Coordinates of C-alpha atoms in Angstrom, one line a residue:
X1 CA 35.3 103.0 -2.5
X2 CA 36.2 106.2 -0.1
X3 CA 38.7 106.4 2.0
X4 CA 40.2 107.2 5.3
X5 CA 42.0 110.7 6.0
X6 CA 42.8 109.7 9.6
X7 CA 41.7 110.8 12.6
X8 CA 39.1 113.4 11.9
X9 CA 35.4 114.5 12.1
X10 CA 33.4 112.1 10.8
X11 CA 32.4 113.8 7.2
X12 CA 28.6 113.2 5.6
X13 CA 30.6 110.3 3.2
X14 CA 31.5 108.5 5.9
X15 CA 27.7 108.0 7.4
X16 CA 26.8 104.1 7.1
X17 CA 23.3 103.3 7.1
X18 CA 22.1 101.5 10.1
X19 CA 22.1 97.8 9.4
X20 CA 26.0 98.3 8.4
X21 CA 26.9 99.4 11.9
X22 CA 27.2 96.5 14.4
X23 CA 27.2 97.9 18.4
X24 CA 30.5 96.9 19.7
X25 CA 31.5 96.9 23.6
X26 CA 33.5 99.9 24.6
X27 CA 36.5 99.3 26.4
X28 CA 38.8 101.8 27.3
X29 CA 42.6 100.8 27.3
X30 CA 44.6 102.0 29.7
X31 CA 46.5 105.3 29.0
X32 CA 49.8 103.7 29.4
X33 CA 48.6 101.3 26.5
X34 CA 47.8 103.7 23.7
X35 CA 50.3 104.4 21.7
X36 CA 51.4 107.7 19.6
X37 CA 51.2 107.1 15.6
X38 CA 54.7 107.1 14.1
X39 CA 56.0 110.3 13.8
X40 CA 57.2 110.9 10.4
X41 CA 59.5 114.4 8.9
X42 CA 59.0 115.7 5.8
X43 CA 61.3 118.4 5.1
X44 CA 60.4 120.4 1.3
X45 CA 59.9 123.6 -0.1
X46 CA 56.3 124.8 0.8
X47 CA 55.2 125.8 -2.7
X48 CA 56.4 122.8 -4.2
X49 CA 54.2 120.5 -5.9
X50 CA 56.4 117.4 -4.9
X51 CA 55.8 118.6 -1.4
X52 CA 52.4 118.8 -1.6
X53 CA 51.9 115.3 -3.5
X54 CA 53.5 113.6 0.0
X55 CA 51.6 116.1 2.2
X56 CA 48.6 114.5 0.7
X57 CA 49.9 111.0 0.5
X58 CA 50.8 111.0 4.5
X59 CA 47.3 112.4 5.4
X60 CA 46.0 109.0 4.4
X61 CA 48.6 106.7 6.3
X62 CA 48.4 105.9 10.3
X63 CA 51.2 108.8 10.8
X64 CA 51.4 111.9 12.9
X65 CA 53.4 114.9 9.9
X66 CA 55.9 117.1 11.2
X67 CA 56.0 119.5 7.9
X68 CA 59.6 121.3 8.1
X69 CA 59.3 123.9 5.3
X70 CA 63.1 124.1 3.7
X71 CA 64.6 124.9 0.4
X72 CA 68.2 123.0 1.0
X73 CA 66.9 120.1 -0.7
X74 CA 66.1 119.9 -4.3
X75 CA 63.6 117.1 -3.6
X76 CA 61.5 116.4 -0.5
X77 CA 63.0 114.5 2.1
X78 CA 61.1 112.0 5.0
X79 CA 62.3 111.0 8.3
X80 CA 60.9 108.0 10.2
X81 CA 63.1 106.7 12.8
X82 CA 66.7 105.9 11.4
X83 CA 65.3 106.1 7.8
X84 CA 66.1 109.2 5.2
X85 CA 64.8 109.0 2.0
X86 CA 64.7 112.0 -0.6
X87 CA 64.1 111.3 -4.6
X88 CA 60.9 111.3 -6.9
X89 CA 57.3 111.6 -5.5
X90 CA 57.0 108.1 -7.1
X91 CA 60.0 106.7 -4.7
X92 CA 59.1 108.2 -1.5
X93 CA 55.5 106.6 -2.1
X94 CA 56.9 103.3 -2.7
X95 CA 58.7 103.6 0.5
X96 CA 55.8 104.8 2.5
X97 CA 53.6 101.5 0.7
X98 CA 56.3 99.4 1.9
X99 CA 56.5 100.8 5.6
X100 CA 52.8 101.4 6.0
X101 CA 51.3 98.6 3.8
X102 CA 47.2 99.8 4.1
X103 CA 45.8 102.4 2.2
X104 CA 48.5 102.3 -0.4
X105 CA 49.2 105.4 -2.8
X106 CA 51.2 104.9 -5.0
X107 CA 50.0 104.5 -8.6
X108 CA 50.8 101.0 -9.0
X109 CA 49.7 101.2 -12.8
X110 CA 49.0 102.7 -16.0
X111 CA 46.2 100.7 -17.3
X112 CA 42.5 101.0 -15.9
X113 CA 39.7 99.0 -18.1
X114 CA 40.4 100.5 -21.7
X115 CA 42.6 103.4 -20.6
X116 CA 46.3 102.8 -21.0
X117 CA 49.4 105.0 -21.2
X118 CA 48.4 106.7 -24.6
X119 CA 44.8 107.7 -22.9
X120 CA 45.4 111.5 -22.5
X121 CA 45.2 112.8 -19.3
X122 CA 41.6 114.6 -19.0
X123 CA 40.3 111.2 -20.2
X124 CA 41.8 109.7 -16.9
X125 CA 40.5 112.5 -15.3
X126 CA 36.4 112.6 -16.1
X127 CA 36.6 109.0 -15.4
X128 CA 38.1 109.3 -12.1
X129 CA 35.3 112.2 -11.9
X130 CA 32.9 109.6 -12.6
X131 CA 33.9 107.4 -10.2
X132 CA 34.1 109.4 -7.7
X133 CA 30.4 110.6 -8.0
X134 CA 29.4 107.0 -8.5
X135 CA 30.5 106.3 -5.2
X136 CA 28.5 109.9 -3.9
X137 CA 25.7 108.1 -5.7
X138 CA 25.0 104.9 -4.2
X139 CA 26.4 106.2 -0.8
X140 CA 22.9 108.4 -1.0
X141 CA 20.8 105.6 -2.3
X142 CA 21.6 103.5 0.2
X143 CA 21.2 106.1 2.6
X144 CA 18.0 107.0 1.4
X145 CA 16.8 103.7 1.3
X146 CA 17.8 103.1 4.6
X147 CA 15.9 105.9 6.4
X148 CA 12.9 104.4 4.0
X149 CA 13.2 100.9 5.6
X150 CA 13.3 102.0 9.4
X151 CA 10.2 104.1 8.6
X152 CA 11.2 107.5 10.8
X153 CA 13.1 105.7 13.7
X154 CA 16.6 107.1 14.4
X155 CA 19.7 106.0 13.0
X156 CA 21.7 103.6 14.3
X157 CA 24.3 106.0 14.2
X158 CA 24.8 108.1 17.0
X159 CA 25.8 111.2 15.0
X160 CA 23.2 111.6 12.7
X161 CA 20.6 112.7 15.6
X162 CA 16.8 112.8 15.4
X163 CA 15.4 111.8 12.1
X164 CA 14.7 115.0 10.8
X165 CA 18.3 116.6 12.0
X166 CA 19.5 113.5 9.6
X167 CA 17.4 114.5 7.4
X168 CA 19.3 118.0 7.0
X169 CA 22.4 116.2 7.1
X170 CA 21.4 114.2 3.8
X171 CA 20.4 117.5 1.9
X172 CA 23.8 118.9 3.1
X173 CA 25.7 115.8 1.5
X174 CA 23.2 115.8 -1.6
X175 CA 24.2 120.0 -2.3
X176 CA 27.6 119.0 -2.4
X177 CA 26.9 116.3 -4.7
X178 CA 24.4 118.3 -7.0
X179 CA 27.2 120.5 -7.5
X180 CA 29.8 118.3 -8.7
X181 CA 27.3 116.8 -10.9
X182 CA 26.4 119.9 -12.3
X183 CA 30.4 121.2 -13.0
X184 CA 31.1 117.8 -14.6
X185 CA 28.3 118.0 -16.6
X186 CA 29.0 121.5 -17.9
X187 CA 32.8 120.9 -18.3
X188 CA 31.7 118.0 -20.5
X189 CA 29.5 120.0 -22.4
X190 CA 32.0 122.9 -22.9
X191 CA 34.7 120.7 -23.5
X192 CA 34.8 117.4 -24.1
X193 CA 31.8 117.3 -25.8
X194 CA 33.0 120.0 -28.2
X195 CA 36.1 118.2 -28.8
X196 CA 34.2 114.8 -30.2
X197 CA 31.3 117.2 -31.9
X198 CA 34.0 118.9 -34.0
X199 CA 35.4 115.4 -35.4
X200 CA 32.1 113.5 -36.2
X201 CA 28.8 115.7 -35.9
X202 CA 26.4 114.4 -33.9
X203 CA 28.7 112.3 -32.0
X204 CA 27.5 113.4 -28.6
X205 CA 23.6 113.7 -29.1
X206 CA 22.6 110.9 -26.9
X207 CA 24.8 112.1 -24.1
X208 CA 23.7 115.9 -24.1
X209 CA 20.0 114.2 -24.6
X210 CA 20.9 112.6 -21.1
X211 CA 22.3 115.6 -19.4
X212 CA 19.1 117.4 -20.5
X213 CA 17.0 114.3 -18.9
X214 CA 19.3 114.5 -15.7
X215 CA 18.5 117.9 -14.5
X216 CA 15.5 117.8 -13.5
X217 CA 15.9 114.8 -12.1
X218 CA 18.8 116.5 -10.0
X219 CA 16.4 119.1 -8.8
X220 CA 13.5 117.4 -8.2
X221 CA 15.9 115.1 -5.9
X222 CA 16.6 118.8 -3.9
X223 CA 12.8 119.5 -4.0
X224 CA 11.7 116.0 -2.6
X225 CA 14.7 116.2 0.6
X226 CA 12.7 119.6 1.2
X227 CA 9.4 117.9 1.5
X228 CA 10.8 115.0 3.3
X229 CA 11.9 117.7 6.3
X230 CA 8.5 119.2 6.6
X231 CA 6.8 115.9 7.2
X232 CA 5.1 114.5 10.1
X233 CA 8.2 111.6 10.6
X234 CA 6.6 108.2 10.0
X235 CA 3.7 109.6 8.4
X236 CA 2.2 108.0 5.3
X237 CA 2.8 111.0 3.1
X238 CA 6.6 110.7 4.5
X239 CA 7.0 107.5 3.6
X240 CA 6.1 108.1 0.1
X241 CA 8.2 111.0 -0.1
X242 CA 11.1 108.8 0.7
X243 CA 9.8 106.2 -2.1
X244 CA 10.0 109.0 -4.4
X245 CA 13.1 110.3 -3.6
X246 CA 15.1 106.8 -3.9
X247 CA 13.0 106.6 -7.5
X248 CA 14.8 110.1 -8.5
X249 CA 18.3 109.0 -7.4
X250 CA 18.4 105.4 -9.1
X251 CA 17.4 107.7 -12.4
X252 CA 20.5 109.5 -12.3
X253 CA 23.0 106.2 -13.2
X254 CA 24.3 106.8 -16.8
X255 CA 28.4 107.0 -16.9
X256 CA 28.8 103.9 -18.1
X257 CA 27.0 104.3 -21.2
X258 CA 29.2 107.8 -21.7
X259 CA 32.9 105.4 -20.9
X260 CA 32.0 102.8 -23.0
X261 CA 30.8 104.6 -26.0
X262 CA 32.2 108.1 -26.1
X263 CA 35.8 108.5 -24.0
X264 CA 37.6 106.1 -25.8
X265 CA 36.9 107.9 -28.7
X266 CA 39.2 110.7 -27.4
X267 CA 42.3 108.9 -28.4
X268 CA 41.2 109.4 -32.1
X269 CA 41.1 112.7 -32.3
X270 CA 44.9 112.6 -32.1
X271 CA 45.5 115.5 -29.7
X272 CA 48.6 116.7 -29.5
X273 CA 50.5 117.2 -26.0
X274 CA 49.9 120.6 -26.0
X275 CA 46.3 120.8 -27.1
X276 CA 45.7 118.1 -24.4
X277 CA 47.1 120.1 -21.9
X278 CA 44.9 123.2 -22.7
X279 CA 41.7 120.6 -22.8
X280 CA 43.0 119.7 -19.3
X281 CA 43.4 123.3 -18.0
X282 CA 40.0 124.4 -19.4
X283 CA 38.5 121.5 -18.2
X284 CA 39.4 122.1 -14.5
X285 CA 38.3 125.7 -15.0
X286 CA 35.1 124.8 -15.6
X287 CA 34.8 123.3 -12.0
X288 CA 36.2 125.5 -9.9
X289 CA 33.9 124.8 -7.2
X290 CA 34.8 121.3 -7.3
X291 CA 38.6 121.9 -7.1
X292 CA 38.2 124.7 -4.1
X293 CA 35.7 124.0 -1.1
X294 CA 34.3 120.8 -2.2
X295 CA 37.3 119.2 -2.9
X296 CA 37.5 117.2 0.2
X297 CA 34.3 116.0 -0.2
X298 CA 35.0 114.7 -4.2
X299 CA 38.2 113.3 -2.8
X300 CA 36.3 111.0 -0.5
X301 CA 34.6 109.2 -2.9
X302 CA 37.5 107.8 -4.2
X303 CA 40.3 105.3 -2.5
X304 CA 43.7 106.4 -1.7
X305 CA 45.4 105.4 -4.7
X306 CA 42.6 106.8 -7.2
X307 CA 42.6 109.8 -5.2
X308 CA 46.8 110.3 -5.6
X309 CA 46.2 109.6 -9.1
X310 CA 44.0 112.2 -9.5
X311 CA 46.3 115.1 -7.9
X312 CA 48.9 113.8 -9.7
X313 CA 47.0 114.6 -13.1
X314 CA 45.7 117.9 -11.9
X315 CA 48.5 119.7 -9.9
X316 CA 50.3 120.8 -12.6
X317 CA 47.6 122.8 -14.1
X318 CA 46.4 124.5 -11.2
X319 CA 48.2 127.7 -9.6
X320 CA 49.9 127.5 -6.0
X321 CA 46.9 129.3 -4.5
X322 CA 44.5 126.7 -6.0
X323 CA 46.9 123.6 -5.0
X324 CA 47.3 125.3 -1.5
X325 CA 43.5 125.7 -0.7
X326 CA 42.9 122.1 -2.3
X327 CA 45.6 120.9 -0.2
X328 CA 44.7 122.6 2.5
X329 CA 41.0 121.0 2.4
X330 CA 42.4 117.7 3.1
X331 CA 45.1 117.4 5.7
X332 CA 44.1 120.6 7.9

């Protein structure tokens, strides 16, 4: 999974571990040779969700945005070349697809595993939670099993620096990570959990038993980065640190246990649409973090077309300010 936001920083997500990075020759073309991305207009009222949907849908395509803020059209309207289009979020996405074929973002359907059209909408959302961190997940296993394997030598990327300044760099990505772990986990608790509890008692005991297992495992994770950066590099007692630290993140693996056995069980408890959009709202309330200066980061563990899914389902619960800062995380 993850994606590609264009041309930007290179983010912690976006570190591969050194046997996944093959030197290439640098050659330099010729200024006269590179060329500009296409420029592309998008003219919309600021404040409007629709605007924001194809803000967020360009930042992933090979385009240079001009943003024209306007209010003389009642929907947003794109520019490229001799091209206008203006209509529904879901028809100026289809064009885009069609005109800049990778990284599509248009939600192509409504069925995913189990989940279909009647699946209400926080259901889609913890599971595109879940995948999301999954991706966080093995991104860090990986990572961590790489620096175990070359033993205290330096990355094989160039931006990660000396071992131990990578090491920093892992317990920066791992914070981020702990903390959408520990929002999801609450809003499950406070939530979802409560939900299912009051229709069959007892419903959720295995899952709370496994958030209850998990976080300690989650801070002994934080505890064993800590002694990993004090550490002679290359030392024995390194070494083992980093053995113990890949133990502690394959332990923290369980959503598919929770999908298979408890979300589906949603669709009994027969919701109506406005009780499902108050689960929603409180649901996203409980993760404020997650939806605010993390958001990037949550965003980049899912691929274009998850990730447009996803602000689909949760812009119109959040207030302008929060949609502006979220939106503002990504593109800017």
């Amino acid at each position: 999974m993850g994606n590609c936001l264009g041309t930007r920083k290179k983010s912690p997500a976006e570190i591969a571990p050194s046997e996944l990075i093959k030197p290439a020759p640098v050659i330099s073309p010729k200024p006269e040779l590179i060329k500009p991305a296409p420029l592309i207009k998008l003219y919309g009222h600021p404040d409007s969700f629709a605007t924001s949907h194809i803000r967020l849908a360009l930042s992933y395509k090979p385009v240079r945005l001009q943003f024209v803020p306007s209010d003389a059209q009642q929907n947003p309207t794109i520019m490229y070349k001799s091209d206008v289009v203006t209509g529904s979020v879901e028809e100026i996405l289809r064009y885009l697809d069609a005109k800049f074929p990778d990284s599509p973002v248009a939600v192509t359907s409504n069925v995913w595993g189990w989940c279909g059209a009647k699946t209400p909408a926080v259901v889609w959302v913890v599971m595109l939670q879940h995948r999301s961190m999954s991706w966080h997940l093995e991104r860090m296993v990986k990572w961590a099993g790489d620096m175990g394997a070359r033993g205290g030598n330096a990355s094989g990327d160039p931006s990660m620096g000396s071992p131990r300044m990578e090491v920093k760099k892992f317990a920066k990505s791992y914070s981020h990570l702990h903390q959408l772990l520990l929002e999801h986990a609450q809003m499950e608790e406070i939530v979802m959990f409560q939900i299912l509890e009051s229709a069959d008692r007892g419903l959720c005991k295995s899952a709370n038993e496994d958030h209850a297992r998990d976080l300690p495992v989650m801070n002994g994770v934080k505890e064993e980065i800590k002694i990993v950066g004090v550490m002679n590099v290359g030392s024995p007692d390194y070494q083992e640190a980093l053995t113990r630290l890949l133990s502690r993140l394959n332990k923290l693996k369980h959503f598919e246990e929770e999908e298979r056995e408890l979300l589906p069980l949603m669709e009994a408890t027969e919701l109506n649409k406005l009780q499902q959009e108050k689960v929603l709202q409180q649901s996203l309330d409980a993760m404020r973090e997650t939806h605010s200066h993390l958001f990037r980061f949550f965003m980049e563990g899912l691929c274009p077309q998850d990730g447009m899914h996803y602000f689909g389902l949760i812009k119109r619960y959040c207030d302008n300010a929060r949609v502006s800062l979220m939106l503002h995380m990504m593109v800017d």
